XYZ file of N, CA, C and O in Angstrom:
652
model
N -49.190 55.642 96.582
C -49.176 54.373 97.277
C -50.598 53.862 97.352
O -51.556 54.604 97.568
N -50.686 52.564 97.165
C -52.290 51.940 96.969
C -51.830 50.800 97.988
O -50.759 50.194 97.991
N -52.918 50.665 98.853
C -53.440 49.397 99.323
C -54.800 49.301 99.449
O -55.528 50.251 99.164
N -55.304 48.035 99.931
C -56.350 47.903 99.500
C -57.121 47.263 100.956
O -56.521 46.436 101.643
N -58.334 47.689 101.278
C -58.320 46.578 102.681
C -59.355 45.678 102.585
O -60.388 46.071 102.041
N -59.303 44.730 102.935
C -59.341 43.670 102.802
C -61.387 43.400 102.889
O -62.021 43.429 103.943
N -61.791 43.244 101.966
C -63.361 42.909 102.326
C -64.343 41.841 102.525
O -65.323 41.787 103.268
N -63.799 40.910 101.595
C -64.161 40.308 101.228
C -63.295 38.222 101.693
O -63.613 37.033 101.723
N -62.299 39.028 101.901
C -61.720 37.513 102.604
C -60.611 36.927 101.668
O -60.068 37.602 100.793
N -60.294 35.494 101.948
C -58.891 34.962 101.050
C -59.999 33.782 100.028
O -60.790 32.900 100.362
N -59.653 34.201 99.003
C -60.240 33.028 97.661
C -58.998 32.198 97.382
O -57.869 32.620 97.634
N -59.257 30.931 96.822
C -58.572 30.256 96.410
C -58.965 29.675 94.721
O -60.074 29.582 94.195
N -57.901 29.418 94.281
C -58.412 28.453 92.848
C -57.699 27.244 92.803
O -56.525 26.983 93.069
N -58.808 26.432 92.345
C -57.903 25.455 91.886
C -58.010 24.551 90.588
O -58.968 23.870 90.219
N -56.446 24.774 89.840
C -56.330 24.628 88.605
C -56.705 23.213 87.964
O -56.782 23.053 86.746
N -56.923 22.232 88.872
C -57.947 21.257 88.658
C -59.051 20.471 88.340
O -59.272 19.488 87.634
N -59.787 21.337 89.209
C -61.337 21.956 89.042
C -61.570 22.864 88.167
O -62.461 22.594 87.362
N -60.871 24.205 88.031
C -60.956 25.205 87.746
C -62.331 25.846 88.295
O -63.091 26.606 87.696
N -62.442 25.312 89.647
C -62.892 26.234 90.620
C -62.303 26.822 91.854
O -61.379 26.487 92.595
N -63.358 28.062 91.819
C -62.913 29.109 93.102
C -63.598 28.731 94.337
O -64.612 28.115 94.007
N -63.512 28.814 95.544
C -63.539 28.718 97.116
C -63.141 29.767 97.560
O -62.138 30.199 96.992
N -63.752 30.680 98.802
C -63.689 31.226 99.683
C -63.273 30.511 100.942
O -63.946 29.581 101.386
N -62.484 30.817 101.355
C -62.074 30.893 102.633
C -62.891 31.626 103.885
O -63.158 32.817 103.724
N -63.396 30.837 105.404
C -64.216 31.833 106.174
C -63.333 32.283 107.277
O -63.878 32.844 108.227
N -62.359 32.159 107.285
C -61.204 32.284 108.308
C -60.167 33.427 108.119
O -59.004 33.217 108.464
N -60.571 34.769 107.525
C -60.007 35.719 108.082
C -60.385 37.073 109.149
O -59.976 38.230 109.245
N -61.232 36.364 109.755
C -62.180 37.451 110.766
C -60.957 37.524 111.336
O -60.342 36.472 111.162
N -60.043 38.752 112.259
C -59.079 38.838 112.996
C -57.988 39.193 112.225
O -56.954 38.843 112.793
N -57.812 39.675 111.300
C -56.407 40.161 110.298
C -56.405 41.421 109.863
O -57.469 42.040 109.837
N -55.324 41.957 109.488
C -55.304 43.170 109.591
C -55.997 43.493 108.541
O -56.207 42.580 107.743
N -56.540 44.829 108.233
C -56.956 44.707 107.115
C -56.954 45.008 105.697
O -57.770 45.003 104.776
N -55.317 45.359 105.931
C -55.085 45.784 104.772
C -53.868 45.086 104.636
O -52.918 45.307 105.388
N -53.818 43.843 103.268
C -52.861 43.190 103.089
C -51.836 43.478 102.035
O -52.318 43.840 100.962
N -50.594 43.401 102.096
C -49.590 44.173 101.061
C -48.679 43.096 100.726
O -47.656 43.518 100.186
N -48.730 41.732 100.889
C -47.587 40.852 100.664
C -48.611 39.565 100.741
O -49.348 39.199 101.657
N -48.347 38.951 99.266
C -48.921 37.078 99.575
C -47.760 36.379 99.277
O -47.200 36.832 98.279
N -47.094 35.248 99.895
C -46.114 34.253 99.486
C -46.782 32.845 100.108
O -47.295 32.774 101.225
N -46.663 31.665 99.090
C -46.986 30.542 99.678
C -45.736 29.511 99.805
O -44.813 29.586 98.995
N -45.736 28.648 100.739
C -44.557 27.914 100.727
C -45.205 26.432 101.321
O -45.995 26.657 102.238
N -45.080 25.258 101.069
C -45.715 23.963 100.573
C -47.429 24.384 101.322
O -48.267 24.943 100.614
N -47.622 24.154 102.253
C -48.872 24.026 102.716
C -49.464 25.483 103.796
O -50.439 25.779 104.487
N -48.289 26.000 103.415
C -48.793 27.563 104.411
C -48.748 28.420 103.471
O -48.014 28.309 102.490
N -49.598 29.439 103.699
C -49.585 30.616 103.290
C -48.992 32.003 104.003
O -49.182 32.103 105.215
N -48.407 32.894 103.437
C -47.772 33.769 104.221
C -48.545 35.455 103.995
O -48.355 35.994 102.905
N -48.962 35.824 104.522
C -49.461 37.387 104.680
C -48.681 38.620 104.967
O -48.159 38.538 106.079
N -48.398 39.822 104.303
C -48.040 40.409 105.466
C -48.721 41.998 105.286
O -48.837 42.613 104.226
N -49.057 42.373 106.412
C -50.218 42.939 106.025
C -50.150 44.009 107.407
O -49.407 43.657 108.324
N -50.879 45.234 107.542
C -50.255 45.950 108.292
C -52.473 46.681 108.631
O -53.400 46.559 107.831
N -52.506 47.204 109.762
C -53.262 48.329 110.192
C -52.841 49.769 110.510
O -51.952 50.030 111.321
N -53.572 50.737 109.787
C -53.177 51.838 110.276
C -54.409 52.748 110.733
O -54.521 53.973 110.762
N -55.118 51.929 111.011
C -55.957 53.036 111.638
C -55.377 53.703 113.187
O -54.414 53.378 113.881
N -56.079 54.415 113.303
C -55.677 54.990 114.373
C -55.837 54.598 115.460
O -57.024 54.309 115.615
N -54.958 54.341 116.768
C -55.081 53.513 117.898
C -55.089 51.804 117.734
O -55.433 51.034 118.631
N -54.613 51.393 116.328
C -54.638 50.074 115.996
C -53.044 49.805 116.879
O -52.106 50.569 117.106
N -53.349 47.977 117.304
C -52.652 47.811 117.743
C -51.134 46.935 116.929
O -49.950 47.030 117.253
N -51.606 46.322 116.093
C -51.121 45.666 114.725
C -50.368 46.465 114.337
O -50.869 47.566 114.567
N -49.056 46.608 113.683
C -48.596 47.258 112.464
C -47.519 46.439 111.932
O -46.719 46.082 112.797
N -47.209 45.929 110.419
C -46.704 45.052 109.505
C -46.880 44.164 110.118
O -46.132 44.382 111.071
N -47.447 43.057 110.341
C -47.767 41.814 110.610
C -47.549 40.838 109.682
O -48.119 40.873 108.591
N -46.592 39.745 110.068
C -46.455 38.971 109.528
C -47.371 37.340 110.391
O -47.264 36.711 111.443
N -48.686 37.262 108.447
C -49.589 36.218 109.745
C -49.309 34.872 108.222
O -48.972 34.949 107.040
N -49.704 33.739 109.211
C -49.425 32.289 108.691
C -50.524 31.549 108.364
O -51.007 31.231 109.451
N -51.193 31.096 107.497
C -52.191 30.317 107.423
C -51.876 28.936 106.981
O -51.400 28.595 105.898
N -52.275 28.067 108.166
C -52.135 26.535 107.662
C -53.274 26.395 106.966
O -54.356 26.835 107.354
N -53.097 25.788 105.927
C -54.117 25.061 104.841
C -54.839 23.997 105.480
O -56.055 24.054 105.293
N -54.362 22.895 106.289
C -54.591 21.477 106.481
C -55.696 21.855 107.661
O -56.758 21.243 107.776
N -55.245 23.079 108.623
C -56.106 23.066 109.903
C -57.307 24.184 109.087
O -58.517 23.969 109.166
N -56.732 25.351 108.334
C -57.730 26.595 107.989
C -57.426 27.529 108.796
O -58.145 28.524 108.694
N -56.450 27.578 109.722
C -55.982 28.296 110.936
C -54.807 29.318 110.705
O -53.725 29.053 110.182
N -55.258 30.637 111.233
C -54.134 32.106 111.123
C -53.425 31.965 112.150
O -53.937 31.571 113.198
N -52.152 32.246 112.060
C -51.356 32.558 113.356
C -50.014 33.609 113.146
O -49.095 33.599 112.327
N -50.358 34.539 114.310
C -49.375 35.568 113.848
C -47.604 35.133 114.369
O -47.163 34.373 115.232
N -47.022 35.946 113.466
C -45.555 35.549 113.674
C -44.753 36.641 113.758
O -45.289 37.743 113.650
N -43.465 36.561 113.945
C -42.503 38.137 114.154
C -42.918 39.325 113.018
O -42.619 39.096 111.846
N -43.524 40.444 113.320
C -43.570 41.487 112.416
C -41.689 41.454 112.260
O -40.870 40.916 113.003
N -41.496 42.194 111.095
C -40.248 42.633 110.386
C -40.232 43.736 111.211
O -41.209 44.387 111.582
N -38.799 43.953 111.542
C -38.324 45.031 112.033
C -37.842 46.255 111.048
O -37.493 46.007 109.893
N -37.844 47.495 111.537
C -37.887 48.729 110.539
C -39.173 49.381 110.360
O -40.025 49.565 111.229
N -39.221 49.733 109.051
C -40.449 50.499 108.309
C -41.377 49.508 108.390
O -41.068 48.317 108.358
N -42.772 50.009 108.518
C -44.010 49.192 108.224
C -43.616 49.577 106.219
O -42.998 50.622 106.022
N -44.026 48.665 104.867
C -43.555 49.198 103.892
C -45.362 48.744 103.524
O -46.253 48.157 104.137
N -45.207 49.468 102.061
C -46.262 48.872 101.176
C -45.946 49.069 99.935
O -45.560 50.113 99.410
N -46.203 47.524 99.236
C -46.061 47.419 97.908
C -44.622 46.874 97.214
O -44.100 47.071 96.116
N -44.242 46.089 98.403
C -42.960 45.205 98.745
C -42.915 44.310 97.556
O -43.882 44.213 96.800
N -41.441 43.443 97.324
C -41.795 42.478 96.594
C -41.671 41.174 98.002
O -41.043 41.112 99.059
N -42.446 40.467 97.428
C -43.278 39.648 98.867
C -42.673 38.029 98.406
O -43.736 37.410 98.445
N -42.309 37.675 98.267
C -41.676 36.191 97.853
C -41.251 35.178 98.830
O -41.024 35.447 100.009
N -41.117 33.658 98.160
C -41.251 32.611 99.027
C -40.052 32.002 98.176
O -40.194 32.117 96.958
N -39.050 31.456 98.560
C -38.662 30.765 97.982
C -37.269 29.520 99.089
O -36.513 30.129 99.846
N -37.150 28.123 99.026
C -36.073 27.521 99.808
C -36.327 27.677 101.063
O -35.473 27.664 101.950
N -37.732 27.862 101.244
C -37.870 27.940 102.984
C -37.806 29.461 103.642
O -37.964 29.777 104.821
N -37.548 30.224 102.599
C -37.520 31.798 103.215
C -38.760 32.667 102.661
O -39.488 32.150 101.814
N -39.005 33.907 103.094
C -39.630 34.574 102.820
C -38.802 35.862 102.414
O -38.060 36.375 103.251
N -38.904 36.327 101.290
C -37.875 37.866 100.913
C -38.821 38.890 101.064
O -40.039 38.743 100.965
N -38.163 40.039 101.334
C -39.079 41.508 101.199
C -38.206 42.681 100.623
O -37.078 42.872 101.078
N -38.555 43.211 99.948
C -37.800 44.152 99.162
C -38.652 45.079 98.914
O -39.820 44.731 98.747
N -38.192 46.932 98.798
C -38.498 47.636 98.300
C -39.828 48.263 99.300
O -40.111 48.131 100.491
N -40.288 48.802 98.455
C -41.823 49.555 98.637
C -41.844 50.766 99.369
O -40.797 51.404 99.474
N -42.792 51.133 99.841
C -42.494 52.424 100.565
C -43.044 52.343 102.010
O -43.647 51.502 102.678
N -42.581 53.556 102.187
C -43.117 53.610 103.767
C -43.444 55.860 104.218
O -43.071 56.844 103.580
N -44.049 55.777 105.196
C -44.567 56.809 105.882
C -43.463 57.407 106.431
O -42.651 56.792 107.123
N -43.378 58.727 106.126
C -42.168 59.547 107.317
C -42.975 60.055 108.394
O -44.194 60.199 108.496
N -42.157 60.261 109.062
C -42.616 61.273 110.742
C -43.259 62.560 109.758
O -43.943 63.424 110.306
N -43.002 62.613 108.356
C -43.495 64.027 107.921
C -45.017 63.956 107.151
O -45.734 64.874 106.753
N -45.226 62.326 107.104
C -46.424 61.982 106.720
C -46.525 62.221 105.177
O -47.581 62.533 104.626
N -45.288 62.042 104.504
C -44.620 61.953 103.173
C -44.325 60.354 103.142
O -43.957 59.679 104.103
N -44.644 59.771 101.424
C -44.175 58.744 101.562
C -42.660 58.413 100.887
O -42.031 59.224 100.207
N -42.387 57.582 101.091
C -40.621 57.508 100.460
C -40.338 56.012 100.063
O -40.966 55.018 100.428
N -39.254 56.084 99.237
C -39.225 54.595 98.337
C -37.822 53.710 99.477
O -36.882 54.379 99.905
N -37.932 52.496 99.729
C -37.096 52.199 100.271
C -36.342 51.273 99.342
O -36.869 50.895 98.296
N -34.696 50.763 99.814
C -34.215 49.806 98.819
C -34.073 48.186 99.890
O -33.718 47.097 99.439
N -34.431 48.448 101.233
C -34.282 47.471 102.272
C -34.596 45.959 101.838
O -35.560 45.636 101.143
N -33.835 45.268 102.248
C -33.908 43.694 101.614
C -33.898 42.959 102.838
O -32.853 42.861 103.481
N -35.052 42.390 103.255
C -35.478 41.210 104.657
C -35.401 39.879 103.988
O -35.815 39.587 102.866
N -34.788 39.103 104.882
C -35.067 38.027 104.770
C -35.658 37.308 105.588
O -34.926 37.374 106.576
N -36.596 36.587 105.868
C -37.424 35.613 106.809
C -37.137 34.229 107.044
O -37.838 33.457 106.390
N -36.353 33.754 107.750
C -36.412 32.114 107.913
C -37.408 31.625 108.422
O -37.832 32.000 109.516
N -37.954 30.700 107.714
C -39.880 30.294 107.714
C -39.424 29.523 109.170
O -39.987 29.888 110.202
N -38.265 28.317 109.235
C -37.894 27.575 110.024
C -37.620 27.899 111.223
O -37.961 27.141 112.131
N -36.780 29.383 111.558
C -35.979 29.622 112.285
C -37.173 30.984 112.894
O -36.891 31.571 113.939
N -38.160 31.265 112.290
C -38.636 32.493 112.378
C -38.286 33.783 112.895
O -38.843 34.466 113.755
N -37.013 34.034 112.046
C -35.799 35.194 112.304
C -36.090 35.685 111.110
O -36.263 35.072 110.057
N -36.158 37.386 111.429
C -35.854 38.037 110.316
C -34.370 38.776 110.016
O -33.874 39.161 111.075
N -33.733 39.003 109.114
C -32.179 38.971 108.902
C -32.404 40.223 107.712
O -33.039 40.055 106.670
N -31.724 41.518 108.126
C -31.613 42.336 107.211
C -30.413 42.157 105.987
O -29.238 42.491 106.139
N -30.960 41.584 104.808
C -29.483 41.324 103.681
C -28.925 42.735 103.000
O -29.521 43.796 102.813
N -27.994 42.471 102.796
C -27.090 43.652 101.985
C -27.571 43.695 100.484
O -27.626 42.549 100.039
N -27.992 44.791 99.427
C -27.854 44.754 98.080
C -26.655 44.485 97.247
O -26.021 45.276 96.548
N -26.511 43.532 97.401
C -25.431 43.323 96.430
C -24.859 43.299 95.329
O -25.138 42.138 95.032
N -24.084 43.789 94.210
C -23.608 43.817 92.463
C -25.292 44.709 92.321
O -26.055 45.097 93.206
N -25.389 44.786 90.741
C -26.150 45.722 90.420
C -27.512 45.997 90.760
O -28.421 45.735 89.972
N -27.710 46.502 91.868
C -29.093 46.531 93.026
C -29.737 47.192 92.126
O -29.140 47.894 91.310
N -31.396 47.028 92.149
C -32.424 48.145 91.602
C -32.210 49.619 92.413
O -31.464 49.931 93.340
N -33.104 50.294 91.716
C -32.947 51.831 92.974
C -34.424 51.736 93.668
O -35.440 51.227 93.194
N -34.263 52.304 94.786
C -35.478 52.046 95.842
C -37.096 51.954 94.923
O -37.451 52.631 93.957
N -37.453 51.429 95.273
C -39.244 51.621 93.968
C -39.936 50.721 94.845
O -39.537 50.048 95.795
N -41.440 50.907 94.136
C -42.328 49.614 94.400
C -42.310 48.596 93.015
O -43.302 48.714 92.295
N -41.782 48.094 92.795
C -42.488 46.869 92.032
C -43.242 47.161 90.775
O -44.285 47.782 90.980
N -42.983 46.871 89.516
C -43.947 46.682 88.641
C -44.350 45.514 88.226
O -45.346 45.446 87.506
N -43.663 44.402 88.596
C -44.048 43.215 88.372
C -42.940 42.164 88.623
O -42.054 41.997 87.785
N -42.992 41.389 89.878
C -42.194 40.372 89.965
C -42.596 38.606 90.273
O -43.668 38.155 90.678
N -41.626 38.033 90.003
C -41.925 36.375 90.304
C -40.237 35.813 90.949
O -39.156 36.399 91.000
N -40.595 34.665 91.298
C -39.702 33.846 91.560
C -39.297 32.208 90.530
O -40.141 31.375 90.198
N -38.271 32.167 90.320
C -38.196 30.751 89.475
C -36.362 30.326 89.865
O -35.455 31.150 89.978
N -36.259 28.949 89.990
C -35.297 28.518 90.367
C -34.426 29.351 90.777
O -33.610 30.093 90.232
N -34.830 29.031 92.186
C -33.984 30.158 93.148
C -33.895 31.939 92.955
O -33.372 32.607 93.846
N -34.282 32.386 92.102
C -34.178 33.546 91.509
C -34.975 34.156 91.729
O -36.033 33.535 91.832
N -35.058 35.532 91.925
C -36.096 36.639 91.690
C -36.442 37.538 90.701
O -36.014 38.671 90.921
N -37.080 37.403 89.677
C -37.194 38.980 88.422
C -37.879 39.638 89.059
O -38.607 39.218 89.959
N -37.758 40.895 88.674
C -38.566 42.285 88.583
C -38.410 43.476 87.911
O -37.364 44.108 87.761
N -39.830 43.820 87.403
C -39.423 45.039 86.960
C -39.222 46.135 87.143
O -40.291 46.348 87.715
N -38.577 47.394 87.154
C -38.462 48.535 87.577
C -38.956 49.553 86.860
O -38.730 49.582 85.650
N -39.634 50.459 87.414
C -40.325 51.434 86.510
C -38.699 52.731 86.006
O -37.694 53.039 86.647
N -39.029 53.000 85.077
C -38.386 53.964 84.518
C -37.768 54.813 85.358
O -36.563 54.946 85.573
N -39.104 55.628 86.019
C -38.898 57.025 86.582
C -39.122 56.680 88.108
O -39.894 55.744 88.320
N -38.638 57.213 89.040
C -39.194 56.668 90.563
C -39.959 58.315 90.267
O -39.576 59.156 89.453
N -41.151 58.410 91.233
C -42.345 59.141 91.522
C -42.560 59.259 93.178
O -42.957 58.466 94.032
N -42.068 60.740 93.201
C -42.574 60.670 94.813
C -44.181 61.272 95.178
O -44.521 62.434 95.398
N -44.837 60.277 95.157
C -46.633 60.554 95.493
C -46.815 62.036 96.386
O -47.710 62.683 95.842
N -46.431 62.537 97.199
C -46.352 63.225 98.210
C -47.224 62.987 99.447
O -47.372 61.783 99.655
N -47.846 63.783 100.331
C -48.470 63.550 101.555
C -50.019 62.738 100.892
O -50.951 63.252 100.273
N -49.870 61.742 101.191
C -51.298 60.551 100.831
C -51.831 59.757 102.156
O -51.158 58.801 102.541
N -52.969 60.105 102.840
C -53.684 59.924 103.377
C -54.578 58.340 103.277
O -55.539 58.126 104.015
């Protein structure tokens, strides 16, 4: 399991310019982020702390574009995960997959499917339905008219106790 924490802040591009911008507005976030989805003018995070005695864990935070402003919203209920597939699509936010920490301090693959109403800011556990992947992280996914691809690795791999 890889995450990464966060050092350096949120960059932006834009395919216009074909320049990059920094963002100075993530002092206060967790710091290790595992999910980006954007949906018209917000950005969606979700991103978790584990240090020890942290008070944060899976955080789901919001960035308005127009103000430059973070604001946190309902963490997902369940597993804190990492390495989710993180998607935006029709006003929702999806979460699928990734792993998470046991009480045995082993990590494990989940197949859990969240859904987020951006509107309603409810999270709604969905059912896998017709031919589900098997629990994994992600080798590569997108969204396109209404849809989700992804790929699945071959072999699932259990990392063991990772620190």
């Amino acid at each position: 399991v890889t995450s990464y924490q966060m050092k350096d802040g949120l960059y932006e591009f834009d395919f216009g310019t074909g320049v990059w911008a920094r963002s100075p507005t993530t002092s206060g976030l967790p710091p290790y982020v595992i999910g980006v989805a954007g949906s018209g003018d917000k950005l969606y995070i979700y991103a978790f702390d584990d240090t020890e005695g942290a008070v944060r864990r899976g955080s789901l935070m919001e960035y308005d574009m127009a103000t430059a402003s973070w604001t946190e919203l309902t963490s997902k209920p369940g597993h804190v995960v990492a390495g989710p597939v993180f998607i935006s699509s029709g006003g929702k936010l999806l979460m699928w997959g990734g792993s998470y920490k046991g009480e045995d301090q082993f990590y494990y693959s989940t197949d859990e499917l969240w859904e987020y109403d951006i509107a309603s800011l409810l999270w709604t556990q969905l059912l896998n339905l017709g031919d589900a992947p098997p629990p994994h992280i992600p080798q590569g996914y997108t969204e396109s008219n209404g849809r989700v691809y992804m790929f699945s690795p071959a072999e699932e791999v259990n990392y063991g106790c990772m620190d």
